[in-house]
Amino acid sequence: MDAFIRAVKFVSQVCGIAAGVLIASAVFVVCHMVFMRYVMNINTIWQTDFVTYSLIAATFIGSPFVLMTRGHVNMDVLPIYLKPRARFWLAVIASVIGIAFCLVMTILTFHLFREAWANNWRSDTMWRARMWIPYSSMPFGLGLLTLQYMVELYCVIAGREPPFGIRDKEVS
């Protein structure tokens, strides 16, 4: 189980780096687009699509890293005021719901990806991007998010990590 946990955490870290690269490339392409439009007075074709798809991919691909580092915005008022046992069960229930949601979304987005691949869907813009490429980030990221949720759940149940990252002595 340790090898599985290390592997999922490693993949989540790689996904975090990939998401950062996607965001940085989107920023670079926006700067290129502004230069081409307003300095060179040339129409842009692919830049808007690229930026949109890159930011969507960064969101989905980066989500396992965000969960692993607890980088998401959360409301921890309830867990802070709960007793340790209730906090444990709330974390378990929240993780199970998160796993179920991500698993369903992984399956649904995989069907969307598969349909775009099989039917050779292309964007309606001049760039005519193959839609399976940006759609692939959804099942990929959500599938990895499901695995990261499973690791989080296992670590809470096994006592390796405290529920919601809150140790009993931190709450007073």
PDB file of C-alpha atoms in Angstrom:
ATOM      1  CA  MET A   1       0.000   0.000   0.000  1.00  0.00           C
ATOM      2  CA  ASP A   2       2.922   2.326   0.678  1.00  0.00           C
ATOM      3  CA  ALA A   3       4.098   1.953  -2.922  1.00  0.00           C
ATOM      4  CA  PHE A   4       0.600   2.832  -4.199  1.00  0.00           C
ATOM      5  CA  ILE A   5       0.450   5.912  -1.955  1.00  0.00           C
ATOM      6  CA  ARG A   6       3.912   7.063  -3.045  1.00  0.00           C
ATOM      7  CA  ALA A   7       3.030   6.489  -6.713  1.00  0.00           C
ATOM      8  CA  VAL A   8      -0.228   8.440  -6.524  1.00  0.00           C
ATOM      9  CA  LYS A   9       1.439  11.305  -4.643  1.00  0.00           C
ATOM     10  CA  PHE A  10       4.270  11.372  -7.188  1.00  0.00           C
ATOM     11  CA  VAL A  11       1.810  11.470 -10.098  1.00  0.00           C
ATOM     12  CA  SER A  12      -0.124  14.233  -8.303  1.00  0.00           C
ATOM     13  CA  GLN A  13       3.086  16.250  -7.976  1.00  0.00           C
ATOM     14  CA  VAL A  14       3.865  15.753 -11.663  1.00  0.00           C
ATOM     15  CA  CYS A  15       0.320  16.883 -12.462  1.00  0.00           C
ATOM     16  CA  GLY A  16       0.869  20.011 -10.375  1.00  0.00           C
ATOM     17  CA  ILE A  17       3.979  20.811 -12.391  1.00  0.00           C
ATOM     18  CA  ALA A  18       2.144  20.112 -15.654  1.00  0.00           C
ATOM     19  CA  ALA A  19      -0.686  22.431 -14.595  1.00  0.00           C
ATOM     20  CA  GLY A  20       1.847  25.150 -13.822  1.00  0.00           C
ATOM     21  CA  VAL A  21       3.441  24.712 -17.248  1.00  0.00           C
ATOM     22  CA  LEU A  22       0.017  24.913 -18.906  1.00  0.00           C
ATOM     23  CA  ILE A  23      -0.796  28.142 -17.063  1.00  0.00           C
ATOM     24  CA  ALA A  24       2.609  29.639 -17.895  1.00  0.00           C
ATOM     25  CA  SER A  25       2.196  28.722 -21.568  1.00  0.00           C
ATOM     26  CA  ALA A  26      -1.277  30.298 -21.561  1.00  0.00           C
ATOM     27  CA  VAL A  27       0.189  33.530 -20.169  1.00  0.00           C
ATOM     28  CA  PHE A  28       2.912  33.486 -22.820  1.00  0.00           C
ATOM     29  CA  VAL A  29       0.362  32.905 -25.596  1.00  0.00           C
ATOM     30  CA  VAL A  30      -1.829  35.769 -24.317  1.00  0.00           C
ATOM     31  CA  CYS A  31       1.193  38.069 -24.482  1.00  0.00           C
ATOM     32  CA  HIS A  32       1.922  36.803 -28.012  1.00  0.00           C
ATOM     33  CA  MET A  33      -1.700  37.400 -28.993  1.00  0.00           C
ATOM     34  CA  VAL A  34      -1.655  40.972 -27.682  1.00  0.00           C
ATOM     35  CA  PHE A  35       1.596  41.682 -29.519  1.00  0.00           C
ATOM     36  CA  MET A  36       0.318  40.225 -32.787  1.00  0.00           C
ATOM     37  CA  ARG A  37      -3.014  42.038 -32.630  1.00  0.00           C
ATOM     38  CA  TYR A  38      -2.065  45.470 -31.366  1.00  0.00           C
ATOM     39  CA  VAL A  39       1.555  45.900 -32.415  1.00  0.00           C
ATOM     40  CA  MET A  40       1.735  43.927 -35.659  1.00  0.00           C
ATOM     41  CA  ASN A  41      -1.964  44.518 -36.513  1.00  0.00           C
ATOM     42  CA  ILE A  42      -2.360  40.849 -37.517  1.00  0.00           C
ATOM     43  CA  ASN A  43      -5.407  38.689 -36.821  1.00  0.00           C
ATOM     44  CA  THR A  44      -4.977  35.848 -34.380  1.00  0.00           C
ATOM     45  CA  ILE A  45      -6.390  32.426 -35.094  1.00  0.00           C
ATOM     46  CA  TRP A  46      -5.332  29.794 -32.587  1.00  0.00           C
ATOM     47  CA  GLN A  47      -4.373  31.775 -29.494  1.00  0.00           C
ATOM     48  CA  THR A  48      -7.785  32.187 -27.869  1.00  0.00           C
ATOM     49  CA  ASP A  49      -8.611  28.496 -28.232  1.00  0.00           C
ATOM     50  CA  PHE A  50      -5.190  27.478 -26.953  1.00  0.00           C
ATOM     51  CA  VAL A  51      -5.485  29.657 -23.863  1.00  0.00           C
ATOM     52  CA  THR A  52      -9.005  28.433 -23.107  1.00  0.00           C
ATOM     53  CA  TYR A  53      -8.112  24.760 -23.507  1.00  0.00           C
ATOM     54  CA  SER A  54      -4.855  25.166 -21.572  1.00  0.00           C
ATOM     55  CA  LEU A  55      -6.581  26.736 -18.579  1.00  0.00           C
ATOM     56  CA  ILE A  56      -9.292  24.063 -18.583  1.00  0.00           C
ATOM     57  CA  ALA A  57      -6.634  21.336 -18.783  1.00  0.00           C
ATOM     58  CA  ALA A  58      -4.638  22.989 -15.986  1.00  0.00           C
ATOM     59  CA  THR A  59      -7.753  22.962 -13.810  1.00  0.00           C
ATOM     60  CA  PHE A  60      -8.471  19.276 -14.290  1.00  0.00           C
ATOM     61  CA  ILE A  61      -4.890  18.024 -14.399  1.00  0.00           C
ATOM     62  CA  GLY A  62      -3.852  20.142 -11.421  1.00  0.00           C
ATOM     63  CA  SER A  63      -6.750  19.073  -9.205  1.00  0.00           C
ATOM     64  CA  PRO A  64      -5.019  15.997  -7.655  1.00  0.00           C
ATOM     65  CA  PHE A  65      -2.093  18.192  -6.605  1.00  0.00           C
ATOM     66  CA  VAL A  66      -4.442  20.753  -5.079  1.00  0.00           C
ATOM     67  CA  LEU A  67      -6.213  18.033  -3.068  1.00  0.00           C
ATOM     68  CA  MET A  68      -2.917  16.510  -1.954  1.00  0.00           C
ATOM     69  CA  THR A  69      -1.581  19.853  -0.671  1.00  0.00           C
ATOM     70  CA  ARG A  70      -4.944  20.965   0.742  1.00  0.00           C
ATOM     71  CA  GLY A  71      -4.677  23.996  -1.504  1.00  0.00           C
ATOM     72  CA  HIS A  72      -8.399  24.246  -2.169  1.00  0.00           C
ATOM     73  CA  VAL A  73     -10.687  26.742  -0.528  1.00  0.00           C
ATOM     74  CA  ASN A  74     -12.601  25.026   2.230  1.00  0.00           C
ATOM     75  CA  MET A  75     -14.894  25.720   5.113  1.00  0.00           C
ATOM     76  CA  ASP A  76     -13.360  24.155   8.199  1.00  0.00           C
ATOM     77  CA  VAL A  77     -15.610  25.715  10.842  1.00  0.00           C
ATOM     78  CA  LEU A  78     -17.545  22.500  11.353  1.00  0.00           C
ATOM     79  CA  PRO A  79     -14.506  20.165  11.538  1.00  0.00           C
ATOM     80  CA  ILE A  80     -12.723  22.489  13.970  1.00  0.00           C
ATOM     81  CA  TYR A  81     -15.603  22.454  16.446  1.00  0.00           C
ATOM     82  CA  LEU A  82     -16.392  18.754  16.165  1.00  0.00           C
ATOM     83  CA  LYS A  83     -14.995  16.202  18.575  1.00  0.00           C
ATOM     84  CA  PRO A  84     -12.209  14.021  17.128  1.00  0.00           C
ATOM     85  CA  ARG A  85     -14.442  10.999  16.485  1.00  0.00           C
ATOM     86  CA  ALA A  86     -17.126  13.060  14.715  1.00  0.00           C
ATOM     87  CA  ARG A  87     -14.400  14.839  12.715  1.00  0.00           C
ATOM     88  CA  PHE A  88     -13.068  11.434  11.658  1.00  0.00           C
ATOM     89  CA  TRP A  89     -16.475  10.285  10.417  1.00  0.00           C
ATOM     90  CA  LEU A  90     -17.134  13.589   8.656  1.00  0.00           C
ATOM     91  CA  ALA A  91     -13.802  13.202   6.827  1.00  0.00           C
ATOM     92  CA  VAL A  92     -14.651   9.632   5.845  1.00  0.00           C
ATOM     93  CA  ILE A  93     -18.120  10.596   4.585  1.00  0.00           C
ATOM     94  CA  ALA A  94     -16.763  13.624   2.699  1.00  0.00           C
ATOM     95  CA  SER A  95     -14.055  11.497   1.062  1.00  0.00           C
ATOM     96  CA  VAL A  96     -16.501   8.778   0.046  1.00  0.00           C
ATOM     97  CA  ILE A  97     -18.813  11.393  -1.499  1.00  0.00           C
ATOM     98  CA  GLY A  98     -15.806  12.977  -3.241  1.00  0.00           C
ATOM     99  CA  ILE A  99     -14.704   9.597  -4.616  1.00  0.00           C
ATOM    100  CA  ALA A 100     -18.212   8.796  -5.852  1.00  0.00           C
ATOM    101  CA  PHE A 101     -18.589  12.199  -7.535  1.00  0.00           C
ATOM    102  CA  CYS A 102     -15.165  12.045  -9.190  1.00  0.00           C
ATOM    103  CA  LEU A 103     -15.706   8.488 -10.340  1.00  0.00           C
ATOM    104  CA  VAL A 104     -19.040   9.356 -11.975  1.00  0.00           C
ATOM    105  CA  MET A 105     -17.543  12.451 -13.602  1.00  0.00           C
ATOM    106  CA  THR A 106     -14.535  10.446 -14.822  1.00  0.00           C
ATOM    107  CA  ILE A 107     -16.842   7.976 -16.547  1.00  0.00           C
ATOM    108  CA  LEU A 108     -19.042  10.682 -18.074  1.00  0.00           C
ATOM    109  CA  THR A 109     -16.119  12.766 -19.317  1.00  0.00           C
ATOM    110  CA  PHE A 110     -14.451   9.648 -20.715  1.00  0.00           C
ATOM    111  CA  HIS A 111     -17.581   9.028 -22.807  1.00  0.00           C
ATOM    112  CA  LEU A 112     -17.376  12.633 -24.060  1.00  0.00           C
ATOM    113  CA  PHE A 113     -13.680  12.180 -24.910  1.00  0.00           C
ATOM    114  CA  ARG A 114     -14.368   8.874 -26.661  1.00  0.00           C
ATOM    115  CA  GLU A 115     -17.191  10.377 -28.714  1.00  0.00           C
ATOM    116  CA  ALA A 116     -15.006  13.322 -29.752  1.00  0.00           C
ATOM    117  CA  TRP A 117     -12.254  10.869 -30.759  1.00  0.00           C
ATOM    118  CA  ALA A 118     -14.542   8.508 -32.684  1.00  0.00           C
ATOM    119  CA  ASN A 119     -16.408  11.252 -34.540  1.00  0.00           C
ATOM    120  CA  ASN A 120     -13.335  13.430 -35.146  1.00  0.00           C
ATOM    121  CA  TRP A 121     -14.943  16.475 -33.542  1.00  0.00           C
ATOM    122  CA  ARG A 122     -13.254  19.774 -34.268  1.00  0.00           C
ATOM    123  CA  SER A 123     -13.746  23.225 -32.798  1.00  0.00           C
ATOM    124  CA  ASP A 124     -15.982  25.637 -34.674  1.00  0.00           C
ATOM    125  CA  THR A 125     -13.230  28.240 -34.861  1.00  0.00           C
ATOM    126  CA  MET A 126     -10.764  28.872 -37.674  1.00  0.00           C
ATOM    127  CA  TRP A 127      -8.153  26.810 -35.848  1.00  0.00           C
ATOM    128  CA  ARG A 128     -10.329  23.665 -36.108  1.00  0.00           C
ATOM    129  CA  ALA A 129      -8.670  22.028 -33.103  1.00  0.00           C
ATOM    130  CA  ARG A 130      -9.335  18.349 -32.553  1.00  0.00           C
ATOM    131  CA  MET A 131     -11.636  18.343 -29.540  1.00  0.00           C
ATOM    132  CA  TRP A 132     -10.446  15.014 -28.154  1.00  0.00           C
ATOM    133  CA  ILE A 133      -7.202  16.723 -27.131  1.00  0.00           C
ATOM    134  CA  PRO A 134      -8.701  19.218 -24.654  1.00  0.00           C
ATOM    135  CA  TYR A 135     -11.421  16.733 -23.672  1.00  0.00           C
ATOM    136  CA  SER A 136      -8.781  14.182 -22.672  1.00  0.00           C
ATOM    137  CA  SER A 137      -7.722  16.351 -19.734  1.00  0.00           C
ATOM    138  CA  MET A 138     -11.104  15.876 -18.048  1.00  0.00           C
ATOM    139  CA  PRO A 139     -11.175  12.076 -17.549  1.00  0.00           C
ATOM    140  CA  PHE A 140      -7.417  12.037 -16.976  1.00  0.00           C
ATOM    141  CA  GLY A 141      -7.506  14.695 -14.249  1.00  0.00           C
ATOM    142  CA  LEU A 142     -10.695  13.408 -12.644  1.00  0.00           C
ATOM    143  CA  GLY A 143      -9.386   9.829 -12.665  1.00  0.00           C
ATOM    144  CA  LEU A 144      -6.227  10.933 -10.881  1.00  0.00           C
ATOM    145  CA  LEU A 145      -8.316  13.034  -8.497  1.00  0.00           C
ATOM    146  CA  THR A 146     -10.299   9.880  -7.659  1.00  0.00           C
ATOM    147  CA  LEU A 147      -7.056   8.044  -6.869  1.00  0.00           C
ATOM    148  CA  GLN A 148      -5.838  10.946  -4.724  1.00  0.00           C
ATOM    149  CA  TYR A 149      -9.142  10.910  -2.817  1.00  0.00           C
ATOM    150  CA  MET A 150      -8.672   7.178  -2.223  1.00  0.00           C
ATOM    151  CA  VAL A 151      -5.196   7.827  -0.828  1.00  0.00           C
ATOM    152  CA  GLU A 152      -6.560  10.595   1.414  1.00  0.00           C
ATOM    153  CA  LEU A 153      -9.325   8.303   2.663  1.00  0.00           C
ATOM    154  CA  TYR A 154      -6.925   5.447   3.350  1.00  0.00           C
ATOM    155  CA  CYS A 155      -4.527   7.746   5.218  1.00  0.00           C
ATOM    156  CA  VAL A 156      -7.336   9.035   7.444  1.00  0.00           C
ATOM    157  CA  ILE A 157      -8.733   5.551   8.145  1.00  0.00           C
ATOM    158  CA  ALA A 158      -5.254   4.111   8.810  1.00  0.00           C
ATOM    159  CA  GLY A 159      -4.407   6.996  11.137  1.00  0.00           C
ATOM    160  CA  ARG A 160      -1.532   8.236   8.974  1.00  0.00           C
ATOM    161  CA  GLU A 161      -3.060  11.693   8.645  1.00  0.00           C
ATOM    162  CA  PRO A 162      -5.547  13.499  10.837  1.00  0.00           C
ATOM    163  CA  PRO A 163      -9.004  14.237   9.422  1.00  0.00           C
ATOM    164  CA  PHE A 164      -8.983  17.536   7.488  1.00  0.00           C
ATOM    165  CA  GLY A 165      -5.339  17.937   8.525  1.00  0.00           C
ATOM    166  CA  ILE A 166      -6.487  19.059  11.994  1.00  0.00           C
ATOM    167  CA  ARG A 167      -4.690  17.481  14.928  1.00  0.00           C
ATOM    168  CA  ASP A 168      -6.589  17.212  18.211  1.00  0.00           C
ATOM    169  CA  LYS A 169      -4.228  19.463  20.128  1.00  0.00           C
ATOM    170  CA  GLU A 170      -4.568  22.225  17.498  1.00  0.00           C
ATOM    171  CA  VAL A 171      -8.233  22.669  18.394  1.00  0.00           C
ATOM    172  CA  SER A 172      -8.833  24.513  21.614  1.00  0.00           C
TER     173      SER A 172
END
